PDB file of C-alpha atoms and ligand atoms in Angstrom:
ATOM      1  CA  MET A   1      95.108 120.687 111.150  1.00 61.00           C
ATOM      2  CA  LYS A   2      97.115 117.655 110.897  1.00 72.00           C
ATOM      3  CA  LYS A   3      95.386 114.950 108.831  1.00 85.00           C
ATOM      4  CA  LEU A   4      94.784 111.565 110.693  1.00 93.00           C
ATOM      5  CA  LYS A   5      95.781 113.263 113.933  1.00 95.00           C
ATOM      6  CA  ILE A   6      95.254 110.053 115.886  1.00 96.00           C
ATOM      7  CA  LEU A   7      97.899 108.132 113.983  1.00 96.00           C
ATOM      8  CA  PHE A   8     100.446 110.858 114.763  1.00 96.00           C
ATOM      9  CA  GLU A   9      99.547 110.824 118.392  1.00 96.00           C
ATOM     10  CA  ASN A  10      99.852 107.200 118.629  1.00 97.00           C
ATOM     11  CA  ASN A  11     103.273 107.463 116.919  1.00 97.00           C
ATOM     12  CA  GLU A  12     104.385 109.911 119.526  1.00 97.00           C
ATOM     13  CA  LYS A  13     103.123 107.629 122.350  1.00 98.00           C
ATOM     14  CA  TRP A  14     104.898 104.722 120.938  1.00 97.00           C
ATOM     15  CA  VAL A  15     108.189 106.642 120.624  1.00 98.00           C
ATOM     16  CA  GLN A  16     107.955 107.766 124.088  1.00 98.00           C
ATOM     17  CA  ARG A  17     107.299 104.197 125.345  1.00 97.00           C
ATOM     18  CA  LYS A  18     110.430 102.937 123.528  1.00 96.00           C
ATOM     19  CA  ILE A  19     112.678 105.578 124.811  1.00 97.00           C
ATOM     20  CA  GLN A  20     111.424 105.013 128.285  1.00 97.00           C
ATOM     21  CA  GLN A  21     112.400 101.521 128.115  1.00 96.00           C
ATOM     22  CA  ASN A  22     115.701 102.215 126.409  1.00 96.00           C
ATOM     23  CA  PRO A  23     116.979 105.729 125.711  1.00 96.00           C
ATOM     24  CA  GLU A  24     119.191 104.243 123.014  1.00 95.00           C
ATOM     25  CA  TYR A  25     116.523 102.320 121.279  1.00 95.00           C
ATOM     26  CA  PHE A  26     116.127 104.240 117.886  1.00 96.00           C
ATOM     27  CA  LYS A  27     119.874 105.094 117.800  1.00 95.00           C
ATOM     28  CA  HIS A  28     120.483 101.190 117.756  1.00 93.00           C
ATOM     29  CA  LEU A  29     117.789 100.326 115.463  1.00 94.00           C
ATOM     30  CA  ALA A  30     118.872 102.934 112.861  1.00 94.00           C
ATOM     31  CA  LYS A  31     122.382 101.755 112.675  1.00 93.00           C
ATOM     32  CA  ASP A  32     121.569  98.340 111.126  1.00 88.00           C
ATOM     33  CA  GLN A  33     119.327  95.340 110.768  1.00 90.00           C
ATOM     34  CA  ASP A  34     120.095  91.584 111.279  1.00 92.00           C
ATOM     35  CA  PRO A  35     116.958  89.789 110.950  1.00 96.00           C
ATOM     36  CA  SER A  36     116.921  85.942 110.771  1.00 97.00           C
ATOM     37  CA  TYR A  37     113.399  85.661 109.052  1.00 98.00           C
ATOM     38  CA  LEU A  38     111.660  86.590 105.998  1.00 98.00           C
ATOM     39  CA  TRP A  39     107.865  86.574 106.315  1.00 98.00           C
ATOM     40  CA  ILE A  40     105.666  86.170 103.218  1.00 98.00           C
ATOM     41  CA  GLY A  41     101.915  86.910 104.343  1.00 98.00           C
ATOM     42  CA  CYS A  42      98.672  88.035 103.398  1.00 98.00           C
ATOM     43  CA  SER A  43      97.891  91.707 103.232  1.00 98.00           C
ATOM     44  CA  ASP A  44      94.759  91.068 105.590  1.00 98.00           C
ATOM     45  CA  SER A  45      94.826  93.601 108.406  1.00 98.00           C
ATOM     46  CA  ARG A  46      94.023  90.902 110.947  1.00 98.00           C
ATOM     47  CA  VAL A  47      97.365  89.096 110.389  1.00 98.00           C
ATOM     48  CA  PRO A  48     100.062  91.467 111.658  1.00 97.00           C
ATOM     49  CA  ALA A  49     103.384  89.634 111.088  1.00 98.00           C
ATOM     50  CA  ASN A  50     105.547  90.832 114.033  1.00 98.00           C
ATOM     51  CA  GLN A  51     102.824  90.766 116.581  1.00 97.00           C
ATOM     52  CA  ILE A  52     101.721  87.234 115.807  1.00 97.00           C
ATOM     53  CA  VAL A  53     105.244  85.889 116.315  1.00 98.00           C
ATOM     54  CA  GLY A  54     106.270  88.477 119.044  1.00 98.00           C
ATOM     55  CA  LEU A  55     109.252  90.063 117.250  1.00 97.00           C
ATOM     56  CA  GLU A  56     110.638  93.391 117.456  1.00 94.00           C
ATOM     57  CA  PRO A  57     111.432  95.865 114.723  1.00 95.00           C
ATOM     58  CA  GLY A  58     114.698  94.662 113.074  1.00 96.00           C
ATOM     59  CA  GLU A  59     114.036  91.063 113.650  1.00 97.00           C
ATOM     60  CA  LEU A  60     111.701  90.071 110.910  1.00 97.00           C
ATOM     61  CA  VAL A  61     111.578  91.119 106.933  1.00 98.00           C
ATOM     62  CA  VAL A  62     108.105  91.302 105.835  1.00 98.00           C
ATOM     63  CA  HIS A  63     106.434  91.072 102.357  1.00 98.00           C
ATOM     64  CA  ARG A  64     102.700  91.022 102.248  1.00 98.00           C
ATOM     65  CA  ASN A  65     100.369  90.756  99.453  1.00 98.00           C
ATOM     66  CA  VAL A  66      96.864  89.569  98.583  1.00 97.00           C
ATOM     67  CA  ALA A  67      96.650  85.806  99.606  1.00 98.00           C
ATOM     68  CA  ASN A  68     100.383  85.464 100.135  1.00 98.00           C
ATOM     69  CA  ILE A  69     101.353  84.413  96.607  1.00 98.00           C
ATOM     70  CA  PHE A  70     104.830  84.104  95.268  1.00 98.00           C
ATOM     71  CA  PRO A  71     104.611  83.829  91.530  1.00 97.00           C
ATOM     72  CA  HIS A  72     107.878  83.062  89.997  1.00 92.00           C
ATOM     73  CA  THR A  73     107.992  86.027  87.609  1.00 94.00           C
ATOM     74  CA  ASP A  74     106.957  88.665  90.099  1.00 97.00           C
ATOM     75  CA  PHE A  75     109.808  91.061  90.461  1.00 97.00           C
ATOM     76  CA  ASN A  76     108.338  92.406  93.695  1.00 98.00           C
ATOM     77  CA  CYS A  77     108.528  89.144  95.513  1.00 98.00           C
ATOM     78  CA  LEU A  78     111.875  88.192  93.673  1.00 98.00           C
ATOM     79  CA  SER A  79     113.642  91.606  94.832  1.00 98.00           C
ATOM     80  CA  VAL A  80     112.543  91.132  98.488  1.00 98.00           C
ATOM     81  CA  LEU A  81     113.646  87.491  98.448  1.00 98.00           C
ATOM     82  CA  GLU A  82     117.053  88.170  96.838  1.00 98.00           C
ATOM     83  CA  PHE A  83     117.704  91.040  99.419  1.00 98.00           C
ATOM     84  CA  ALA A  84     116.739  89.106 102.238  1.00 98.00           C
ATOM     85  CA  VAL A  85     118.706  85.877 101.236  1.00 98.00           C
ATOM     86  CA  ASN A  86     121.777  87.428  99.588  1.00 98.00           C
ATOM     87  CA  ILE A  87     122.425  90.650 101.696  1.00 97.00           C
ATOM     88  CA  LEU A  88     120.515  90.093 104.963  1.00 97.00           C
ATOM     89  CA  LYS A  89     121.263  86.410 104.880  1.00 97.00           C
ATOM     90  CA  VAL A  90     118.113  85.315 106.735  1.00 98.00           C
ATOM     91  CA  SER A  91     118.195  81.632 107.565  1.00 98.00           C
ATOM     92  CA  HIS A  92     114.292  81.012 107.527  1.00 98.00           C
ATOM     93  CA  ILE A  93     111.675  82.039 105.011  1.00 98.00           C
ATOM     94  CA  ILE A  94     108.181  81.600 106.343  1.00 98.00           C
ATOM     95  CA  VAL A  95     105.075  81.567 104.032  1.00 98.00           C
ATOM     96  CA  CYS A  96     102.054  82.147 106.142  1.00 98.00           C
ATOM     97  CA  GLY A  97      98.496  81.896 104.987  1.00 98.00           C
ATOM     98  CA  HIS A  98      95.280  82.179 106.952  1.00 98.00           C
ATOM     99  CA  TYR A  99      91.999  80.687 107.348  1.00 98.00           C
ATOM    100  CA  GLY A 100      89.101  82.778 106.289  1.00 97.00           C
ATOM    101  CA  CYS A 101      91.388  84.470 103.496  1.00 97.00           C
ATOM    102  CA  GLY A 102      89.231  86.592 101.477  1.00 95.00           C
ATOM    103  CA  GLY A 103      91.726  86.269  98.569  1.00 95.00           C
ATOM    104  CA  VAL A 104      91.316  82.486  98.501  1.00 96.00           C
ATOM    105  CA  LYS A 105      87.411  82.997  98.649  1.00 95.00           C
ATOM    106  CA  ALA A 106      87.311  85.498  95.840  1.00 93.00           C
ATOM    107  CA  ALA A 107      89.566  83.124  93.600  1.00 92.00           C
ATOM    108  CA  MET A 108      86.755  80.554  94.076  1.00 90.00           C
ATOM    109  CA  GLU A 109      83.949  82.849  92.985  1.00 90.00           C
ATOM    110  CA  ASP A 110      83.227  83.527  89.464  1.00 87.00           C
ATOM    111  CA  HIS A 111      82.438  87.280  89.546  1.00 84.00           C
ATOM    112  CA  HIS A 112      84.688  89.981  88.040  1.00 88.00           C
ATOM    113  CA  LEU A 113      86.466  91.943  90.537  1.00 86.00           C
ATOM    114  CA  GLY A 114      89.012  93.644  88.361  1.00 92.00           C
ATOM    115  CA  LEU A 115      92.777  93.579  88.015  1.00 92.00           C
ATOM    116  CA  VAL A 116      93.004  91.353  91.259  1.00 92.00           C
ATOM    117  CA  ASP A 117      91.241  88.361  89.169  1.00 92.00           C
ATOM    118  CA  ASN A 118      94.554  88.179  87.229  1.00 93.00           C
ATOM    119  CA  TRP A 119      96.578  87.887  90.493  1.00 95.00           C
ATOM    120  CA  LEU A 120      94.120  85.415  92.068  1.00 95.00           C
ATOM    121  CA  ARG A 121      94.451  83.189  88.938  1.00 95.00           C
ATOM    122  CA  ASN A 122      97.460  81.743  90.905  1.00 97.00           C
ATOM    123  CA  ILE A 123      94.968  80.230  93.461  1.00 97.00           C
ATOM    124  CA  ARG A 124      92.843  78.849  90.713  1.00 96.00           C
ATOM    125  CA  ASP A 125      95.795  76.999  89.643  1.00 97.00           C
ATOM    126  CA  VAL A 126      96.333  75.580  93.024  1.00 97.00           C
ATOM    127  CA  TYR A 127      92.742  74.471  93.038  1.00 97.00           C
ATOM    128  CA  ALA A 128      92.992  72.891  89.668  1.00 97.00           C
ATOM    129  CA  ARG A 129      95.952  70.949  90.630  1.00 97.00           C
ATOM    130  CA  ASN A 130      94.255  69.528  93.840  1.00 97.00           C
ATOM    131  CA  LYS A 131      90.710  69.355  92.558  1.00 97.00           C
ATOM    132  CA  GLN A 132      90.282  65.828  93.502  1.00 97.00           C
ATOM    133  CA  GLU A 133      91.171  66.446  97.104  1.00 97.00           C
ATOM    134  CA  LEU A 134      89.070  69.694  97.373  1.00 97.00           C
ATOM    135  CA  ASP A 135      85.934  68.548  95.648  1.00 96.00           C
ATOM    136  CA  VAL A 136      85.127  65.938  98.098  1.00 98.00           C
ATOM    137  CA  ILE A 137      85.125  68.453 100.955  1.00 97.00           C
ATOM    138  CA  GLU A 138      81.367  69.425 101.389  1.00 97.00           C
ATOM    139  CA  ASP A 139      81.595  72.308 103.774  1.00 97.00           C
ATOM    140  CA  GLN A 140      82.557  75.406 101.843  1.00 95.00           C
ATOM    141  CA  LYS A 141      84.442  77.055 104.773  1.00 96.00           C
ATOM    142  CA  GLN A 142      86.411  73.889 105.352  1.00 97.00           C
ATOM    143  CA  ARG A 143      87.153  73.511 101.553  1.00 97.00           C
ATOM    144  CA  TYR A 144      88.328  77.209 101.221  1.00 97.00           C
ATOM    145  CA  ASN A 145      90.550  76.750 104.418  1.00 97.00           C
ATOM    146  CA  ARG A 146      92.074  73.599 102.847  1.00 98.00           C
ATOM    147  CA  LEU A 147      92.743  75.469  99.613  1.00 98.00           C
ATOM    148  CA  ALA A 148      94.494  78.153 102.016  1.00 98.00           C
ATOM    149  CA  GLU A 149      96.787  75.454 103.158  1.00 98.00           C
ATOM    150  CA  LEU A 150      97.573  74.064  99.727  1.00 98.00           C
ATOM    151  CA  ASN A 151      98.233  77.488  98.577  1.00 98.00           C
ATOM    152  CA  VAL A 152     100.867  78.185 101.205  1.00 98.00           C
ATOM    153  CA  MET A 153     102.495  74.746 100.185  1.00 98.00           C
ATOM    154  CA  GLN A 154     102.519  75.807  96.614  1.00 98.00           C
ATOM    155  CA  GLN A 155     104.071  79.107  97.281  1.00 98.00           C
ATOM    156  CA  VAL A 156     106.755  77.418  99.504  1.00 98.00           C
ATOM    157  CA  MET A 157     107.595  75.315  96.528  1.00 98.00           C
ATOM    158  CA  ASN A 158     107.642  78.340  94.212  1.00 98.00           C
ATOM    159  CA  ILE A 159     110.136  79.941  96.368  1.00 98.00           C
ATOM    160  CA  CYS A 160     112.384  76.784  96.355  1.00 98.00           C
ATOM    161  CA  HIS A 161     112.339  76.785  92.601  1.00 97.00           C
ATOM    162  CA  THR A 162     113.783  80.202  92.313  1.00 98.00           C
ATOM    163  CA  THR A 163     117.544  80.395  91.409  1.00 97.00           C
ATOM    164  CA  ILE A 164     117.897  82.744  94.480  1.00 97.00           C
ATOM    165  CA  VAL A 165     117.243  79.953  96.814  1.00 98.00           C
ATOM    166  CA  GLN A 166     118.913  77.176  94.771  1.00 98.00           C
ATOM    167  CA  GLU A 167     122.028  79.353  94.707  1.00 97.00           C
ATOM    168  CA  ALA A 168     122.072  79.799  98.442  1.00 97.00           C
ATOM    169  CA  TRP A 169     121.773  76.104  98.842  1.00 97.00           C
ATOM    170  CA  PHE A 170     124.557  75.503  96.278  1.00 97.00           C
ATOM    171  CA  ASN A 171     126.779  77.951  98.489  1.00 96.00           C
ATOM    172  CA  LYS A 172     125.991  75.857 101.623  1.00 96.00           C
ATOM    173  CA  GLN A 173     124.278  78.883 103.043  1.00 97.00           C
ATOM    174  CA  PRO A 174     121.718  77.526 105.814  1.00 97.00           C
ATOM    175  CA  LEU A 175     118.332  78.474 104.588  1.00 98.00           C
ATOM    176  CA  SER A 176     114.862  76.672 105.304  1.00 98.00           C
ATOM    177  CA  ILE A 177     111.558  77.447 103.762  1.00 98.00           C
ATOM    178  CA  HIS A 178     108.546  76.920 106.028  1.00 98.00           C
ATOM    179  CA  GLY A 179     104.782  76.726 105.423  1.00 98.00           C
ATOM    180  CA  TRP A 180     102.350  77.960 108.153  1.00 98.00           C
ATOM    181  CA  ILE A 181      98.728  78.838 108.514  1.00 98.00           C
ATOM    182  CA  TYR A 182      97.188  81.382 110.972  1.00 98.00           C
ATOM    183  CA  ASP A 183      93.932  80.760 112.515  1.00 98.00           C
ATOM    184  CA  LEU A 184      92.056  84.090 112.865  1.00 97.00           C
ATOM    185  CA  GLU A 185      89.567  82.609 115.401  1.00 97.00           C
ATOM    186  CA  SER A 186      92.076  81.454 117.947  1.00 98.00           C
ATOM    187  CA  GLY A 187      95.198  83.617 117.167  1.00 98.00           C
ATOM    188  CA  ARG A 188      97.274  80.405 116.792  1.00 98.00           C
ATOM    189  CA  LEU A 189      99.753  79.425 114.157  1.00 98.00           C
ATOM    190  CA  ARG A 190      99.968  75.801 112.681  1.00 98.00           C
ATOM    191  CA  ASP A 191     103.044  74.371 111.101  1.00 98.00           C
ATOM    192  CA  LEU A 192     101.863  72.710 107.801  1.00 98.00           C
ATOM    193  CA  LYS A 193     105.144  70.522 107.933  1.00 97.00           C
ATOM    194  CA  CYS A 194     106.211  71.334 104.644  1.00 96.00           C
ATOM    195  CA  CYS A 195     109.824  72.488 105.533  1.00 97.00           C
ATOM    196  CA  PHE A 196     112.382  72.623 102.585  1.00 98.00           C
ATOM    197  CA  SER A 197     116.181  73.090 103.394  1.00 97.00           C
ATOM    198  CA  ASP A 198     117.828  70.973 100.731  1.00 95.00           C
ATOM    199  CA  ILE A 199     117.890  70.814  96.786  1.00 96.00           C
ATOM    200  CA  GLU A 200     117.268  67.079  97.150  1.00 95.00           C
ATOM    201  CA  GLN A 201     113.778  67.825  98.294  1.00 96.00           C
ATOM    202  CA  VAL A 202     113.064  69.809  94.951  1.00 95.00           C
ATOM    203  CA  GLU A 203     111.516  67.974  91.990  1.00 95.00           C
ATOM    204  CA  PRO A 204     114.275  67.353  89.357  1.00 94.00           C
ATOM    205  CA  ILE A 205     112.479  69.410  86.689  1.00 95.00           C
ATOM    206  CA  TYR A 206     112.565  72.501  88.809  1.00 95.00           C
ATOM    207  CA  ARG A 207     116.349  72.127  89.776  1.00 95.00           C
ATOM    208  CA  VAL A 208     118.733  74.674  88.124  1.00 92.00           C
ATOM    209  CA  GLN A 209     122.225  73.389  87.495  1.00 86.00           C
ATOM    210  CA  ILE A 210     124.208  76.151  89.378  1.00 83.00           C
ATOM    211  CA  ARG A 211     127.964  76.277  88.652  1.00 80.00           C
ATOM    212  CA  SER A 212     130.620  77.613  90.928  1.00 77.00           C
ATOM    213  CA  LYS A 213     131.718  81.082  90.057  1.00 70.00           C
ATOM    214  CA  ASP A 214     135.349  80.487  90.755  1.00 65.00           C
TER     215      ASP A 214
HETATM  216 CO1   CO B   1      94.016  86.845 103.199  1.00 96.82          CO
END
């Protein structure tokens, strides 16, 4: 008996639906991809990237990890960024956090979960940097939600600090990095209005002097 039978049945139904709408659907999809967006989001099962923004397969490059973090030395993040920017030439990168994020909450608690504590250290750093603002928020849920927003903004900046983004800007490739937050309770996205699309918006200490290759 096939394991996880229901998932294979669902898959077959989905294939049939797609073929009914367009008999050439998979033939076209298999040929190439031309997405305009890269999504960096949380692994949380309640935040499915494509569904939230109504995009079809082939339209959105997706990278998800615990608490949508983009550490500047993470090869997984850097590899997907390089591929999306240099090869697929996406013009928008979206970092999308969400309210009620378990990763953000876990980062604020002092118990030992394991390896993930080292990953979540990135969020503790965001907290430390914004301690003054966060400590005056009395309601814990609101405080964690604000931290989720600040975490998004920090990851947006981390992406802007990479040589990959700065090289693209140097080469006049149109590229904007956006910070959004998703509200699990309403299903709505909110723009955190921290959009970066120019090297002038980056603090000088993080600017890399890129020289023309020719
Ligand atoms: Co989360």
